[in-house]
Amino acid sequence: MRATITKSALVLSLVGLSTSLFAQDMNSDTTKRFDKKEFRTWSIGLNGGMLTHYTPFNGSSNGDFRTPQESWGYGGYIKKQILPGFGIQADFLAGKVKGFRANSLPSPTPAQEASSFETKIDWSAAVSANFTIANLSLNQKRNFLSPYVTAGAGYMSSSANVQNTPAGASTGYNENWFIPVGAGFKLGVSKGVNIDLGYTVNFMRTNNFDGVRSAANDKFSYAHAGVEIALGKKGTSQLQNYSAVAAIREESAAESAELRRALSTSEQNRLRDQEQYAKDMGDDDMDGVANKFDKCPGTPANTVVDGAGCPLVAPKPVIREKVIITESDRKVVSEAIKNLEFDLGKSTIKASSYTTLNRVAALLVEKNFSLKLAGHTDNTGSMALNLSLSKDRAEAVKSYLVSQGANASRVEATGYGPNQPIATNKTAAGRQKNRRVEFTLY
């Protein structure tokens, strides 16, 4: 009993695995192209094989007759596949079940040893559920080997002819219910054809199937081989042969390949942008104006240039008057500091910062202020990297202000890295405050 329960649990687990994998496959975003209409779900099967009253469940007495005698039977079915792991089929079976040497004869004589029965199955019909235990293909979505189990209920007409058996009697055609339980496997030789090898035990709802009434109901078995032919659109596979495991593996491989391509493209773009940025923010002629904003590249050393990098023809002495920095001026600078943003880990100024920086540039031109830019970072990363990043960001702000007309000689850019924190670096909020560029008017 315990072994039977264990086997049943194993079968149900495998069926559940197949069904759950199929459900996962159906719900996956990458398998929206799956459509049951693309598969053949109807099929017919024809089979032939051996009928015998022997079954693994008869016990040592082997039923009412000790010796089974194999005889030919034939059958067929029509099946509708609902899911890759589940289908409904209507089965038909006909043939003869034979046996001899009745168990009811004590100390049988030679004449009694010739006792026998022959039950003719005129017709039988059953409806069964067919469970594909597991589609065993891991690499191909169309499975080759499909083990299955079946169980259902049926109705048949049969008659028994008993010879030399005092405890038995021949019967006319009787109609009785029976329960067919079977197992087998199918070999998918093509998209529309399977070889079907199976074994079915039929549990009768009568104890007189073989002409001998006994305490227990009779049983007989049918071992068969046959062919299953799919109905539907030619060239499409059968739904029962669909392997959800292989489909998931295929989709995972495609997603991984796509992710690798995306990462490769992203890395190439990053390197290209980094190279272009270094070129744009460099100062080849050392005039204090970045190449990107220098409208007169290649000016001689020590040449006084304007904000666009072009030489001043006749620079005039600058007479500076005492200027007073008002609260309004400080507000312009404060808003620029508040709105200043860079790309993550870079010194590229985001376009959203241009508006307030333009006001600072206009203020420097209008009032001839001097401006000190001090770049700061948190303590994440190496000291050398932070010093470089803070300097680059301060220089980027300077270059932008100069491009808007500010006098390059009145703008000083310095990087301090993580050396002058204004908050703790132990929290994310503190580190956010430490990543800044300070503006000082004078």
XYZ file of C-alpha atoms in Angstrom:
442
model
C 0.000 0.000 0.000
C 2.812 2.395 0.932
C 4.604 1.674 -2.365
C 1.396 2.405 -4.287
C 0.981 5.758 -2.517
C 4.628 6.651 -3.206
C 4.290 5.836 -6.912
C 1.080 7.842 -7.140
C 2.721 10.846 -5.492
C 5.646 10.619 -7.908
C 3.327 10.505 -10.930
C 1.295 13.484 -9.698
C 4.492 15.460 -9.012
C 5.770 14.861 -12.530
C 2.439 15.806 -14.058
C 2.392 18.965 -11.941
C 5.923 19.838 -13.046
C 4.995 19.508 -16.717
C 1.823 21.566 -16.283
C 3.466 24.301 -14.197
C 6.301 24.667 -16.668
C 3.786 25.005 -19.464
C 1.865 27.632 -17.477
C 5.084 29.538 -16.816
C 5.897 29.351 -20.507
C 2.434 30.669 -21.418
C 2.756 33.625 -18.981
C 6.285 34.631 -19.970
C 6.628 37.965 -21.806
C 9.038 36.366 -24.224
C 6.562 33.661 -25.291
C 3.585 35.804 -26.245
C 4.010 34.364 -29.703
C 2.886 30.954 -28.375
C -0.595 30.120 -29.621
C -2.328 26.782 -29.139
C -3.747 27.228 -32.624
C -0.224 26.637 -33.936
C -0.375 23.041 -32.651
C -2.450 20.044 -33.589
C -4.722 19.073 -30.689
C -6.889 16.331 -32.242
C -5.552 12.868 -33.064
C -6.710 9.336 -33.770
C -4.971 6.120 -32.801
C -5.160 2.511 -33.954
C -3.549 -0.358 -32.063
C -3.357 -4.083 -31.747
C -1.974 -6.371 -29.096
C -2.439 -9.172 -26.624
C -5.474 -9.681 -24.387
C -5.136 -11.876 -21.302
C -6.890 -12.313 -17.989
C -3.508 -12.099 -16.218
C -2.740 -8.757 -14.489
C -0.163 -7.717 -11.859
C -3.103 -7.323 -9.438
C -4.466 -10.907 -9.617
C -2.349 -12.289 -6.773
C -0.963 -15.821 -6.558
C -4.233 -17.452 -7.641
C -4.222 -15.528 -10.919
C -7.997 -15.063 -10.789
C -10.513 -17.824 -11.492
C -8.202 -19.632 -13.975
C -4.610 -20.490 -13.197
C -3.179 -20.329 -16.693
C -3.646 -17.262 -18.919
C -3.831 -17.691 -22.666
C -2.893 -14.737 -24.832
C -5.134 -13.791 -27.732
C -5.235 -10.926 -30.172
C -7.222 -7.794 -29.561
C -7.555 -4.539 -31.393
C -8.625 -1.028 -30.489
C -8.529 2.646 -31.294
C -9.160 6.059 -29.823
C -9.934 9.669 -30.602
C -8.098 12.206 -28.433
C -8.335 15.936 -27.724
C -5.180 17.443 -26.188
C -6.064 20.242 -23.750
C -2.549 21.042 -22.461
C 0.861 19.566 -23.312
C 0.493 17.397 -20.212
C -3.222 16.606 -20.308
C -5.735 15.245 -22.838
C -9.121 13.499 -23.016
C -9.612 10.418 -25.214
C -12.422 8.085 -26.191
C -11.175 4.467 -26.387
C -12.617 1.469 -28.273
C -11.607 -2.163 -27.764
C -12.670 -5.571 -29.101
C -11.269 -9.117 -29.022
C -11.254 -12.277 -26.898
C -9.928 -13.001 -23.401
C -8.987 -16.648 -22.764
C -7.713 -18.841 -19.933
C -7.715 -22.447 -18.751
C -7.211 -24.709 -15.679
C -9.897 -23.339 -13.362
C -8.880 -22.615 -9.760
C -12.265 -23.822 -8.528
C -11.453 -27.470 -9.215
C -9.845 -29.275 -6.229
C -7.364 -31.947 -7.283
C -8.272 -31.592 -10.954
C -8.515 -34.720 -13.103
C -6.923 -34.791 -16.546
C -10.324 -34.000 -18.023
C -10.782 -31.123 -15.645
C -7.319 -29.842 -16.533
C -8.878 -29.027 -19.883
C -11.304 -26.566 -18.275
C -11.224 -23.195 -19.963
C -13.102 -20.026 -20.696
C -13.305 -17.669 -23.658
C -14.900 -14.270 -23.200
C -15.692 -12.360 -26.347
C -15.677 -8.577 -26.075
C -18.308 -7.580 -28.581
C -17.609 -3.900 -28.052
C -16.347 -1.566 -25.378
C -16.129 2.210 -25.090
C -14.367 4.288 -22.448
C -13.505 7.911 -21.752
C -10.064 8.395 -20.193
C -7.825 11.194 -19.058
C -4.332 11.011 -20.561
C -1.518 12.575 -18.500
C 1.858 13.124 -20.121
C 4.153 12.532 -17.150
C 7.066 14.596 -18.463
C 8.270 15.856 -21.801
C 11.838 14.646 -21.541
C 13.393 16.836 -24.251
C 15.616 19.557 -22.766
C 16.922 21.021 -26.014
C 14.094 20.624 -28.545
C 10.627 22.135 -28.132
C 9.178 19.187 -30.062
C 9.597 16.233 -27.739
C 10.592 12.746 -28.989
C 9.789 10.571 -25.949
C 6.533 11.113 -24.002
C 5.695 8.729 -21.111
C 2.034 8.823 -20.087
C -0.571 7.356 -17.748
C -4.312 6.995 -18.359
C -7.376 6.435 -16.190
C -11.076 6.557 -16.945
C -14.388 4.729 -17.026
C -16.095 2.631 -19.684
C -18.940 0.343 -20.654
C -18.745 -2.932 -22.602
C -20.752 -5.831 -23.939
C -19.219 -9.314 -23.520
C -20.179 -13.013 -23.407
C -18.369 -15.940 -21.712
C -18.095 -19.534 -23.044
C -16.976 -21.940 -20.284
C -15.730 -25.523 -20.916
C -15.372 -28.378 -18.331
C -15.865 -25.996 -15.388
C -18.611 -27.175 -12.977
C -18.386 -23.924 -10.972
C -18.959 -21.841 -14.084
C -21.556 -21.401 -16.781
C -21.571 -19.843 -20.215
C -23.341 -16.517 -20.467
C -25.015 -14.521 -23.135
C -23.987 -10.967 -23.871
C -23.902 -8.885 -20.713
C -23.207 -5.183 -20.431
C -21.054 -3.994 -17.552
C -19.077 -0.990 -16.409
C -15.279 -1.161 -16.127
C -12.386 1.085 -15.130
C -9.332 1.165 -17.453
C -5.976 2.216 -15.940
C -2.870 2.216 -18.103
C 0.616 3.485 -18.801
C 2.932 3.654 -21.757
C 5.044 5.956 -23.872
C 4.933 7.504 -27.301
C 7.769 8.041 -29.760
C 7.384 11.101 -31.968
C 8.710 9.864 -35.303
C 7.461 12.993 -37.105
C 5.416 16.121 -36.410
C 2.174 14.283 -37.067
C 2.904 10.629 -36.258
C 3.675 8.854 -32.961
C 4.406 5.215 -32.201
C 2.260 4.246 -29.183
C 3.336 1.440 -26.835
C 1.103 0.852 -23.818
C -0.328 -1.502 -21.230
C -3.833 -1.223 -19.749
C -5.487 -3.101 -16.879
C -9.302 -3.144 -17.013
C -11.072 -3.536 -13.666
C -14.539 -5.021 -14.307
C -17.596 -4.101 -12.278
C -18.722 -7.749 -12.365
C -17.433 -11.043 -10.960
C -18.807 -13.090 -13.857
C -16.745 -11.747 -16.768
C -15.048 -15.161 -17.242
C -18.219 -17.218 -16.573
C -17.207 -18.122 -13.000
C -18.708 -16.166 -10.136
C -16.184 -15.386 -7.430
C -15.792 -13.127 -4.415
C -13.766 -10.487 -6.259
C -14.495 -8.628 -9.491
C -12.646 -9.810 -12.588
C -9.794 -8.069 -14.370
C -8.025 -8.410 -17.701
C -5.118 -6.642 -19.404
C -4.323 -5.348 -22.869
C -0.705 -4.857 -24.007
C -0.661 -3.032 -27.297
C 1.400 -1.305 -29.950
C -0.039 1.148 -32.392
C 0.237 4.378 -34.288
C -1.216 7.793 -33.470
C -1.902 10.241 -36.300
C -2.458 13.926 -35.633
C -5.323 15.755 -37.296
C -5.092 19.356 -38.380
C -2.766 21.687 -40.242
C 0.000 19.810 -41.998
C 3.530 20.652 -40.872
C 2.596 21.730 -37.338
C 3.566 19.748 -34.257
C 1.268 18.050 -31.781
C 0.526 19.906 -28.558
C 1.288 16.779 -26.485
C 4.874 16.823 -27.803
C 5.496 20.443 -26.789
C 8.334 20.665 -24.247
C 7.950 23.724 -22.022
C 11.376 23.016 -20.469
C 13.115 23.302 -23.850
C 11.110 26.425 -24.685
C 12.195 28.122 -21.448
C 15.823 27.154 -22.101
C 15.615 28.579 -25.623
C 14.066 31.836 -24.435
C 16.638 32.193 -21.624
C 19.465 31.728 -24.120
C 17.952 34.367 -26.423
C 17.529 36.814 -23.539
C 21.118 36.236 -22.401
C 22.435 36.850 -25.923
C 20.373 40.042 -26.202
C 21.622 41.232 -22.810
C 25.232 40.566 -23.829
C 24.721 42.546 -27.032
C 23.162 45.428 -25.098
C 26.012 45.469 -22.568
C 28.599 45.402 -25.353
C 26.915 48.307 -27.144
C 26.621 50.267 -23.904
C 30.326 49.791 -23.157
C 31.286 50.920 -26.661
C 29.119 54.021 -26.309
C 30.625 54.787 -22.915
C 34.177 54.590 -24.229
C 33.279 56.721 -27.237
C 31.631 59.377 -25.029
C 34.576 59.350 -22.638
C 37.028 59.871 -25.483
C 34.934 62.666 -26.989
C 34.534 64.368 -23.619
C 38.276 64.306 -22.960
C 38.847 65.844 -26.374
C 36.177 68.546 -25.918
C 37.247 69.580 -22.422
C 40.955 69.630 -23.170
C 42.814 72.908 -23.731
C 45.324 72.255 -26.499
C 46.524 75.881 -26.828
C 46.579 76.455 -23.052
C 44.606 79.714 -23.266
C 42.132 78.827 -20.512
C 39.259 78.018 -22.875
C 38.241 74.381 -23.453
C 38.510 73.085 -27.014
C 34.723 72.704 -27.234
C 34.187 76.435 -26.637
C 37.411 77.756 -28.217
C 36.517 79.569 -31.435
C 40.149 80.425 -32.121
C 42.160 77.238 -31.508
C 45.938 77.304 -31.714
C 46.560 80.784 -30.227
C 50.225 81.394 -29.231
C 51.234 80.925 -25.637
C 50.635 83.831 -23.226
C 48.102 85.408 -25.599
C 45.313 87.225 -23.821
C 42.016 85.854 -25.115
C 38.367 86.620 -24.675
C 35.704 84.192 -23.472
C 35.585 82.542 -26.913
C 39.351 81.889 -26.950
C 40.137 84.614 -29.533
C 42.983 87.143 -28.998
C 42.109 90.579 -27.723
C 43.437 93.054 -30.310
C 44.137 95.868 -27.933
C 43.398 95.017 -24.383
C 42.667 98.107 -22.356
C 43.656 98.566 -18.766
C 40.841 97.573 -16.528
C 39.914 100.076 -13.882
C 38.080 98.202 -11.240
C 35.640 99.962 -9.132
C 34.541 98.771 -5.789
C 31.517 96.609 -6.285
C 29.026 95.622 -3.690
C 27.689 92.097 -3.757
C 23.973 92.348 -3.049
C 21.574 89.793 -1.622
C 20.082 89.493 -5.111
C 23.530 88.594 -6.504
C 23.981 85.934 -3.858
C 20.533 84.526 -4.674
C 21.547 84.075 -8.346
C 24.639 82.161 -7.264
C 22.695 80.138 -4.673
C 20.139 79.025 -7.269
C 22.924 78.013 -9.645
C 24.529 75.883 -6.917
C 21.181 74.300 -6.036
C 20.357 73.405 -9.656
C 23.842 72.288 -10.700
C 23.830 68.593 -11.762
C 26.358 66.378 -13.497
C 26.061 62.994 -15.216
C 26.731 60.166 -12.750
C 30.466 59.756 -12.146
C 31.278 62.335 -14.860
C 31.962 66.056 -15.182
C 29.394 66.551 -17.931
C 26.918 69.295 -16.904
C 23.274 68.344 -17.403
C 21.234 70.634 -19.651
C 18.810 71.321 -16.786
C 21.580 73.403 -15.120
C 22.152 75.775 -18.063
C 19.420 78.302 -17.183
C 20.752 79.244 -13.734
C 24.389 79.108 -14.946
C 23.455 81.578 -17.691
C 22.274 84.005 -14.985
C 25.618 83.670 -13.183
C 27.481 84.333 -16.445
C 25.334 87.412 -17.102
C 26.031 88.628 -13.554
C 29.809 88.244 -14.044
C 29.686 90.190 -17.316
C 27.391 92.907 -15.994
C 29.145 93.615 -12.708
C 32.654 92.396 -13.570
C 32.729 90.129 -10.535
C 35.444 87.558 -9.927
C 34.323 84.027 -9.153
C 36.023 81.139 -7.402
C 34.729 77.631 -8.196
C 35.601 74.940 -5.647
C 34.781 71.329 -6.565
C 34.216 68.790 -3.774
C 33.369 65.063 -3.602
C 32.502 62.501 -0.952
C 35.057 59.891 0.172
C 33.753 57.113 -2.103
C 36.542 55.856 -4.369
C 40.262 56.623 -4.401
C 41.744 59.977 -3.446
C 43.317 60.454 -6.898
C 40.023 59.793 -8.683
C 38.083 62.183 -6.389
C 40.637 64.978 -6.782
C 40.519 64.598 -10.548
C 36.708 64.488 -10.651
C 36.291 67.554 -8.407
C 38.810 69.529 -10.513
C 37.154 68.451 -13.781
C 33.719 69.504 -12.571
C 34.930 72.918 -11.454
C 36.708 73.354 -14.825
C 33.539 72.294 -16.663
C 31.541 75.019 -14.899
C 34.256 77.566 -15.675
C 34.336 76.579 -19.350
C 30.592 76.907 -19.609
C 30.541 80.364 -17.954
C 33.366 81.524 -20.232
C 31.425 80.244 -23.255
C 28.583 82.517 -22.166
C 30.809 85.592 -22.141
C 32.450 85.542 -18.706
C 36.099 86.635 -18.537
C 38.214 83.503 -18.166
C 40.843 85.406 -16.180
C 38.234 86.278 -13.535
C 37.093 82.707 -12.975
C 39.205 80.366 -10.840
C 38.525 76.623 -10.770
C 39.953 74.406 -8.022
C 39.284 70.803 -6.948
C 39.554 69.676 -3.330
C 38.288 66.117 -3.633
C 36.934 64.766 -0.321
C 39.213 66.952 1.851
C 36.625 69.589 2.864
C 33.381 67.762 3.766
C 30.437 69.731 5.111
C 28.586 66.635 6.341
C 29.312 63.108 7.430
C 30.277 60.600 4.739
C 28.708 57.751 6.718
C 25.201 58.372 5.342
C 23.827 58.724 1.831
C 22.375 62.156 2.688
C 25.730 63.326 4.021
C 27.607 62.081 0.970
C 25.064 63.852 -1.275
C 25.791 67.157 0.478
C 29.555 66.654 0.115
C 29.284 66.214 -3.684
C 29.111 69.893 -4.677
C 30.689 72.854 -6.486
C 30.851 76.047 -4.392
C 30.595 79.493 -6.011
C 32.318 82.417 -4.247
C 31.849 85.946 -5.615
C 34.411 88.627 -4.816
